[in-house]
Coordinates of C-alpha atoms in Angstrom, one line a residue:
M1 CA 0.0 0.0 0.0
T2 CA 1.9 3.1 -1.2
A3 CA 1.2 6.7 -0.8
A4 CA -1.1 8.9 -2.9
F5 CA -3.3 11.8 -2.3
G6 CA -6.1 13.8 -3.7
G7 CA -7.7 17.2 -3.1
P8 CA -8.5 18.5 0.3
G9 CA -11.3 16.6 1.8
P10 CA -13.4 16.8 5.0
A11 CA -11.7 15.6 8.2
S12 CA -11.9 16.1 11.9
P13 CA -9.6 18.9 13.2
T14 CA -6.7 17.9 15.4
D15 CA -3.9 19.8 17.1
P16 CA -1.1 21.0 14.9
A17 CA 2.1 18.9 15.0
G18 CA 4.7 17.4 12.7
A19 CA 8.3 16.1 12.7
C20 CA 11.4 17.6 11.1
P21 CA 11.7 17.9 8.1
Y22 CA 8.0 17.5 7.7
G23 CA 6.9 19.8 10.5
R24 CA 7.3 20.0 14.3
T25 CA 7.7 17.2 16.8
T26 CA 4.7 16.3 19.0
G27 CA 4.5 16.6 22.7
A28 CA 1.7 14.4 23.9
S29 CA 1.9 12.0 26.9
L30 CA 4.4 9.1 26.7
L31 CA 2.3 6.9 28.9
P32 CA 1.6 3.4 27.4
P33 CA -2.1 2.3 27.2
H34 CA -2.1 0.4 30.5
E35 CA -0.8 3.4 32.4
A36 CA -2.7 6.1 30.6
T37 CA -5.9 7.5 32.1
G38 CA -8.9 6.1 30.5
E39 CA -7.0 3.4 28.6
L40 CA -7.8 3.9 24.9
G41 CA -9.4 7.2 25.7
A42 CA -5.9 8.6 26.0
L43 CA -4.9 7.4 22.5
D44 CA -3.4 10.2 20.3
L45 CA -2.5 8.9 16.8
F46 CA -0.2 11.9 16.4
G47 CA 1.2 11.9 20.0
T48 CA 4.8 11.3 20.9
G49 CA 3.9 8.2 22.8
F50 CA 2.1 6.5 19.9
V51 CA 4.7 7.7 17.3
R52 CA 7.7 6.6 19.3
D53 CA 6.3 3.2 20.4
P54 CA 2.9 2.3 18.8
Y55 CA 3.1 -1.4 19.6
P56 CA 1.5 -1.3 23.2
W57 CA -1.4 0.7 21.8
L58 CA -1.8 -1.6 18.8
D59 CA -1.7 -4.7 21.1
T60 CA -4.4 -3.1 23.3
L61 CA -6.6 -2.2 20.3
R62 CA -6.3 -5.8 18.9
A63 CA -7.1 -7.4 22.2
E64 CA -9.8 -5.1 23.6
A65 CA -11.3 -3.0 20.8
P66 CA -10.4 -4.4 17.4
V67 CA -12.9 -2.0 15.8
H68 CA -12.5 1.2 17.9
H69 CA -14.0 4.6 17.3
D70 CA -11.4 7.4 17.8
P71 CA -13.2 10.6 18.7
A72 CA -10.2 12.8 17.9
T73 CA -10.2 11.9 14.2
G74 CA -13.7 10.5 13.8
L75 CA -12.1 7.3 12.4
W76 CA -12.9 3.7 13.2
L77 CA -9.6 2.0 14.0
V78 CA -9.4 -1.6 12.6
S79 CA -6.5 -3.5 14.1
R80 CA -6.9 -7.3 13.5
Y81 CA -5.3 -8.9 10.5
D82 CA -8.3 -10.8 9.4
D83 CA -10.6 -7.8 9.6
I84 CA -8.2 -5.6 7.7
R85 CA -7.7 -8.3 5.0
R86 CA -11.5 -8.6 4.7
V87 CA -11.9 -4.9 4.2
L88 CA -9.1 -4.7 1.5
L89 CA -10.6 -7.6 -0.4
D90 CA -14.1 -6.1 -0.5
P91 CA -13.9 -2.7 -2.3
A92 CA -17.6 -2.8 -3.1
V93 CA -18.6 -2.6 0.6
F94 CA -15.4 -0.8 1.9
R95 CA -14.7 1.8 -0.7
P96 CA -11.4 3.6 -1.2
D97 CA -13.0 7.0 -1.8
N98 CA -11.6 8.7 1.3
A99 CA -8.1 7.2 1.0
Q100 CA -6.5 10.5 0.0
H101 CA -8.6 13.1 1.9
A102 CA -6.7 15.6 4.0
I103 CA -6.8 14.5 7.7
T104 CA -6.7 18.1 8.9
P105 CA -9.1 20.5 7.2
L106 CA -7.2 23.1 5.1
G107 CA -7.8 26.7 5.8
V108 CA -9.2 29.2 3.3
P109 CA -5.8 30.8 2.4
A110 CA -4.3 27.4 1.7
L111 CA -7.3 26.3 -0.4
R112 CA -7.2 29.5 -2.4
L113 CA -3.5 29.0 -3.1
L114 CA -4.1 25.5 -4.4
A115 CA -7.2 26.6 -6.4
R116 CA -5.1 29.3 -8.2
A117 CA -2.7 26.5 -9.2
G118 CA -5.6 24.5 -10.6
F119 CA -5.1 21.9 -8.0
R120 CA -7.6 19.1 -8.5
V121 CA -6.7 15.4 -8.4
R122 CA -9.5 13.2 -9.5
P123 CA -9.8 9.5 -8.5
A124 CA -7.1 7.7 -10.3
L125 CA -5.5 4.8 -8.4
A126 CA -5.6 4.5 -4.6
N127 CA -8.8 6.5 -4.2
N128 CA -10.6 5.1 -7.3
G129 CA -13.4 2.6 -6.8
S130 CA -14.9 3.2 -10.3
E131 CA -14.7 1.1 -13.5
T132 CA -11.8 3.2 -14.7
H133 CA -9.5 1.9 -12.0
A134 CA -8.6 -1.5 -13.6
G135 CA -7.4 0.1 -16.9
L136 CA -5.4 2.8 -15.2
R137 CA -3.8 0.2 -12.9
R138 CA -2.7 -1.9 -15.9
V139 CA -1.0 1.1 -17.4
V140 CA 0.9 1.9 -14.2
T141 CA 1.7 -1.8 -13.4
R142 CA 3.3 -2.3 -16.8
F143 CA 6.2 0.0 -15.7
F144 CA 6.8 -1.9 -12.4
N145 CA 6.4 -5.5 -13.5
A146 CA 9.0 -8.2 -12.6
Q147 CA 10.9 -7.9 -15.9
R148 CA 11.3 -4.1 -15.5
V149 CA 12.3 -4.4 -11.9
A150 CA 15.0 -7.0 -12.7
A151 CA 16.3 -4.8 -15.5
A152 CA 16.4 -1.9 -13.0
V153 CA 18.8 -3.6 -10.6
P154 CA 22.0 -2.3 -12.3
V155 CA 20.5 1.3 -12.2
I156 CA 19.7 0.9 -8.5
E157 CA 23.2 -0.4 -7.8
R158 CA 24.9 2.4 -9.7
V159 CA 22.9 5.1 -8.0
A160 CA 23.5 3.5 -4.6
D161 CA 27.3 3.4 -5.2
E162 CA 27.3 7.1 -6.3
L163 CA 25.4 8.1 -3.1
L164 CA 27.6 6.0 -0.9
D165 CA 30.6 7.8 -2.3
T166 CA 29.1 10.9 -0.7
V167 CA 28.5 9.1 2.5
G168 CA 32.2 8.0 2.5
T169 CA 33.4 11.6 1.9
E170 CA 31.3 12.8 4.8
I171 CA 32.6 10.1 7.1
D172 CA 36.2 11.0 6.2
A173 CA 35.7 14.7 6.6
D174 CA 33.4 14.8 9.7
G175 CA 33.7 11.4 11.3
G176 CA 30.1 10.4 10.5
S177 CA 27.2 10.8 8.2
D178 CA 23.4 10.5 8.1
L179 CA 22.2 7.6 6.0
F180 CA 18.7 9.1 5.8
G181 CA 19.6 12.4 4.2
A182 CA 22.7 11.3 2.3
F183 CA 21.4 8.0 1.0
A184 CA 18.0 6.6 1.8
H185 CA 15.9 9.7 1.1
T186 CA 17.6 10.4 -2.3
L187 CA 18.1 6.9 -3.8
P188 CA 14.5 6.0 -4.8
C189 CA 13.9 9.5 -6.3
R190 CA 17.0 9.3 -8.6
V191 CA 16.1 5.7 -9.6
M192 CA 12.5 6.6 -10.3
M193 CA 13.4 9.6 -12.4
E194 CA 15.7 7.4 -14.5
L195 CA 13.2 4.6 -14.9
L196 CA 10.3 6.9 -15.8
G197 CA 12.4 9.2 -18.1
I198 CA 11.9 12.3 -16.0
D199 CA 14.2 15.1 -17.3
G200 CA 14.6 18.8 -16.5
L201 CA 14.1 18.6 -12.8
D202 CA 16.6 18.2 -10.0
T203 CA 16.2 15.5 -7.4
A204 CA 16.1 17.8 -4.4
T205 CA 13.1 19.7 -5.8
L206 CA 11.0 16.5 -6.4
V207 CA 11.9 15.2 -2.9
R208 CA 10.8 18.5 -1.4
W209 CA 7.5 18.5 -3.3
S210 CA 6.8 14.9 -2.4
D211 CA 7.5 15.4 1.3
A212 CA 5.4 18.6 1.4
S213 CA 2.5 16.7 -0.1
L214 CA 2.6 14.0 2.6
E215 CA 2.7 16.5 5.4
L216 CA -0.1 18.7 4.0
F217 CA -2.6 15.8 3.5
W218 CA -1.6 13.4 6.3
G219 CA -0.2 15.7 9.0
R220 CA -1.5 18.3 11.4
P221 CA 0.1 21.5 10.0
T222 CA -0.7 24.8 11.5
P223 CA -2.4 27.4 9.3
E224 CA 0.9 29.1 8.7
R225 CA 2.6 25.8 7.8
Q226 CA -0.3 24.9 5.5
L227 CA 0.6 27.9 3.4
E228 CA 4.2 26.9 3.2
L229 CA 3.3 23.4 2.2
S230 CA 0.5 24.5 -0.2
T231 CA 3.0 26.7 -2.1
L232 CA 5.2 23.6 -2.7
V233 CA 2.3 21.4 -3.6
A234 CA 1.0 24.0 -6.0
E235 CA 4.4 24.1 -7.7
F236 CA 4.4 20.3 -7.9
H237 CA 0.9 20.3 -9.5
R238 CA 1.8 23.0 -12.0
W239 CA 4.9 21.1 -13.1
L240 CA 3.0 17.8 -13.4
T241 CA 0.2 19.5 -15.3
A242 CA 2.7 21.0 -17.8
V243 CA 4.4 17.6 -18.3
V244 CA 1.1 15.8 -18.9
S245 CA -0.4 18.5 -21.1
D246 CA 2.6 18.6 -23.4
R247 CA 1.4 15.2 -24.9
T248 CA 4.7 14.8 -26.8
A249 CA 6.2 12.2 -24.5
P250 CA 7.2 8.9 -26.3
E251 CA 4.5 6.2 -26.3
D252 CA 6.8 3.8 -24.4
S253 CA 7.3 6.3 -21.5
F254 CA 5.2 6.4 -18.4
V255 CA 3.7 9.8 -19.1
G256 CA 3.2 8.9 -22.8
A257 CA 1.4 5.7 -21.9
L258 CA -0.9 7.6 -19.5
V259 CA -1.9 10.4 -21.9
R260 CA -2.7 7.9 -24.6
H261 CA -4.8 5.6 -22.3
R262 CA -8.5 5.4 -23.2
L263 CA -11.2 5.0 -20.6
P264 CA -13.9 2.4 -20.9
D265 CA -16.1 4.8 -22.9
G266 CA -13.4 5.2 -25.5
K267 CA -12.4 8.7 -24.4
L268 CA -8.8 9.7 -23.8
L269 CA -7.7 10.0 -20.2
D270 CA -8.3 13.6 -19.1
V271 CA -5.3 15.7 -17.9
Q272 CA -6.4 15.9 -14.3
T273 CA -6.8 12.2 -13.8
A274 CA -3.4 11.6 -15.5
V275 CA -1.9 14.1 -13.1
G276 CA -3.5 12.2 -10.2
A277 CA -1.9 9.0 -11.4
C278 CA 1.5 10.7 -11.6
F279 CA 1.1 12.1 -8.1
F280 CA 0.4 8.5 -6.8
V281 CA 3.5 7.1 -8.5
F282 CA 5.9 9.9 -7.8
V283 CA 5.1 10.3 -4.1
A284 CA 5.0 6.6 -3.5
G285 CA 8.1 5.9 -5.5
Q286 CA 10.1 8.5 -3.7
S287 CA 8.9 9.3 -0.1
T288 CA 7.5 6.1 1.1
T289 CA 10.3 4.0 -0.5
G290 CA 12.9 6.3 1.1
Q291 CA 11.2 5.8 4.5
L292 CA 11.3 2.0 4.0
I293 CA 15.0 2.1 3.2
A294 CA 15.8 4.3 6.3
T295 CA 13.9 1.9 8.5
V296 CA 15.6 -1.1 7.0
L297 CA 19.1 0.4 7.4
R298 CA 18.5 1.6 11.0
G299 CA 17.1 -1.8 12.0
A300 CA 20.0 -3.7 10.5
L301 CA 22.4 -1.5 12.4
E302 CA 20.5 -2.1 15.7
E303 CA 20.0 -5.8 15.4
S304 CA 23.0 -7.8 16.3
G305 CA 24.9 -9.3 13.3
I306 CA 22.4 -8.3 10.6
W307 CA 24.5 -5.5 9.0
Q308 CA 27.6 -7.7 8.8
R309 CA 25.7 -10.7 7.5
A310 CA 23.8 -8.7 4.9
A311 CA 27.1 -7.9 3.1
H312 CA 27.8 -11.4 2.1
E313 CA 24.9 -13.8 3.0
E314 CA 22.8 -14.5 -0.1
G315 CA 19.2 -13.6 0.5
L316 CA 19.5 -12.1 3.9
A317 CA 18.9 -8.5 2.7
R318 CA 15.6 -9.4 1.1
A319 CA 14.6 -11.5 4.1
W320 CA 15.4 -8.5 6.4
V321 CA 13.4 -6.1 4.2
E322 CA 10.4 -8.5 4.5
E323 CA 10.6 -8.6 8.2
V324 CA 10.7 -4.8 8.4
L325 CA 7.7 -4.6 6.1
R326 CA 5.8 -6.9 8.4
R327 CA 6.8 -5.3 11.7
E328 CA 7.5 -1.7 10.9
P329 CA 6.1 -0.7 7.5
P330 CA 6.5 2.9 6.3
V331 CA 2.8 3.0 5.4
T332 CA 1.3 2.3 8.8
T333 CA -2.4 2.9 8.1
W334 CA -4.8 3.3 5.2
R335 CA -8.4 4.5 4.9
R336 CA -11.7 3.1 3.7
V337 CA -15.4 4.2 3.9
T338 CA -18.4 1.9 4.2
E339 CA -20.8 1.8 1.3
R340 CA -23.6 0.5 3.5
S341 CA -24.2 -0.6 7.1
V342 CA -22.0 -3.6 7.8
E343 CA -20.7 -5.7 10.7
L344 CA -17.0 -5.8 11.2
G345 CA -15.1 -7.4 14.1
G346 CA -18.4 -7.7 16.1
V347 CA -19.3 -4.0 15.6
R348 CA -22.1 -2.7 13.5
L349 CA -20.9 0.2 11.4
P350 CA -23.2 2.6 9.7
A351 CA -23.0 3.5 6.0
G352 CA -20.4 6.2 5.5
A353 CA -18.3 5.1 8.5
E354 CA -14.6 6.1 7.9
L355 CA -12.2 3.3 8.7
L356 CA -8.5 3.5 9.5
L357 CA -6.8 0.2 8.8
M358 CA -3.9 -0.3 11.2
L359 CA -1.6 -2.0 8.7
M360 CA 1.3 -1.8 11.1
G361 CA -0.7 -3.6 13.8
S362 CA -1.8 -6.3 11.5
G363 CA 1.8 -7.4 11.0
S364 CA 2.1 -8.0 14.7
D365 CA -1.1 -10.0 15.1
P366 CA -0.1 -13.1 17.1
A367 CA -3.0 -15.0 15.5
V368 CA -1.0 -14.9 12.3
F369 CA 2.6 -14.3 13.2
D370 CA 4.4 -16.3 15.8
A371 CA 6.3 -14.2 18.4
P372 CA 5.6 -11.1 16.3
E373 CA 7.7 -8.8 18.4
E374 CA 10.9 -10.7 17.3
M375 CA 12.6 -9.9 14.1
R376 CA 13.1 -13.2 12.3
P377 CA 14.5 -13.1 8.8
Y378 CA 13.4 -16.1 6.8
R379 CA 10.1 -16.3 8.8
A380 CA 8.0 -18.8 6.9
N381 CA 5.0 -16.6 6.4
A382 CA 6.7 -13.2 6.3
R383 CA 5.2 -12.3 3.0
H384 CA 1.7 -12.7 4.3
H385 CA 1.9 -9.2 5.8
L386 CA -0.4 -6.5 4.5
A387 CA 2.2 -3.7 4.2
F388 CA 1.5 -3.3 0.4
G389 CA -2.2 -4.1 0.8
V390 CA -4.0 -6.9 -0.9
G391 CA -6.5 -7.3 -3.7
R392 CA -7.3 -4.8 -6.5
H393 CA -5.6 -1.9 -4.8
R394 CA -2.4 -3.7 -3.8
C395 CA 0.6 -1.4 -4.4
P396 CA 1.8 -1.8 -8.0
G397 CA 5.3 -0.7 -7.0
A398 CA 5.8 -3.4 -4.3
S399 CA 8.4 -5.3 -6.2
L400 CA 10.5 -2.2 -7.0
A401 CA 10.3 -1.0 -3.4
R402 CA 11.4 -4.4 -2.0
T403 CA 14.3 -4.5 -4.5
E404 CA 15.5 -1.0 -3.9
A405 CA 15.5 -1.5 -0.1
A406 CA 17.4 -4.9 -0.4
V407 CA 20.0 -3.4 -2.8
A408 CA 20.5 -0.4 -0.6
L409 CA 21.2 -2.5 2.5
R410 CA 23.5 -4.9 0.7
A411 CA 25.4 -2.1 -1.0
A412 CA 25.9 0.0 2.2
A413 CA 26.9 -3.1 4.3
R414 CA 29.5 -4.1 1.7
R415 CA 30.9 -0.6 1.3
F416 CA 31.1 0.1 5.1
P417 CA 31.1 -3.3 6.9
G418 CA 32.3 -1.7 10.2
L419 CA 29.6 1.0 10.3
R420 CA 27.6 1.5 13.4
L421 CA 25.0 3.9 14.7
T422 CA 26.7 6.9 16.3
P423 CA 27.1 6.2 20.0
D424 CA 25.2 8.6 22.4
A425 CA 23.3 10.2 19.5
P426 CA 19.9 11.5 20.6
P427 CA 16.9 9.5 19.5
P428 CA 16.1 10.4 15.9
P429 CA 13.0 12.4 15.0
V430 CA 10.3 10.1 13.8
L431 CA 7.9 10.9 11.0
D432 CA 4.5 11.3 12.7
L433 CA 2.0 11.6 9.9
L434 CA -1.3 9.7 10.0
S435 CA -0.3 6.9 7.6
F436 CA 3.5 7.2 7.5
R437 CA 6.2 6.5 10.1
A438 CA 10.0 6.3 9.7
P439 CA 13.2 7.5 11.4
L440 CA 14.2 10.9 9.9
R441 CA 17.9 10.4 10.8
V442 CA 20.2 7.5 10.7
P443 CA 23.5 8.9 12.2
V444 CA 26.4 6.6 11.6
S445 CA 30.1 6.4 12.5
P446 CA 32.9 4.1 11.4

């Protein structure tokens, strides 16, 4: 399940917060569920306690309230594996229409700024429950199939080596480096731009646009921060609109295939829907994959022996990536809305109920995964996790994300076998958006 977003949508207001570089860090109670007043009544999905260590809360939700109404967001939190899988496999009853709505209502100044840029992303992929979804998905999937991903491995390895040269230079000059900023956050963006034939734009700009989009639609930005983010999102939208509207892209390119795609009624895909599909791919292919890589690298450095083994043990890097996806996926939640009244997890939900699927919690469900708190590469059912979703909306870029993360770990471990997390470094800031979580720094020393 990868990231995508649409235009501003209704949502319940929450307190402003964020995490560098996406915003400001939160300051809510650090009490775990069993110590917090009112048990689940103290749950804050954006609070420091949940962001830093969500597992006690997720365990409590699964055990005591597997379908729990969160009054702060107005969302029904669904935490058991079987319930989440059922929702994802039934898009007729559990529709994806709200998947990309802004969780925090945007103020009038931000909305006006976006409107002046012509910002409007129609249902394309993650939020599309209509008959047009299947055809659009086929277009996108064609660029991320197994054959193309296999052919991309040399590109990923070359870009990884180039970025690791910079890491080495920083270590030599300063005695350390940050694998998030210097490596993980940039690698997938450069790879994606090469694979999709994106020219005339520097990597840093696309990274900045993508990160701003995530924070604006999945964070709790203040009105002032909303204006800053909306400015960047507007720039992103104008650029994408210009690229799509040009309609001179080669037929075998990603944009060229989109603008030549015909809908079920025979009409050419409209510009705004094509822009929406590009948003989906660019944000997912850059930000969330970078977050996965950062989590994979930090975990491998923390877990005894994994870093050293990953450099030479065939298959370990991929097995480690799979365990990270199960236990600590970068996309932690996703949304659905009920088409009609339905019972889920013993709770009767009304039509129009907005659900938050706790993907991260599903990977730690003891009914499915033995000793889920333990990181066990080569776990027999590791790939049964729901980090990429399941069914018709399963992430089309799953194979590429897995491959990039495994190549990144293997390349970094081979280049710097003695690398370690910088001793006594403060805890890294953690991305604290509604559906995304990752360390925002991976400080390392030789």
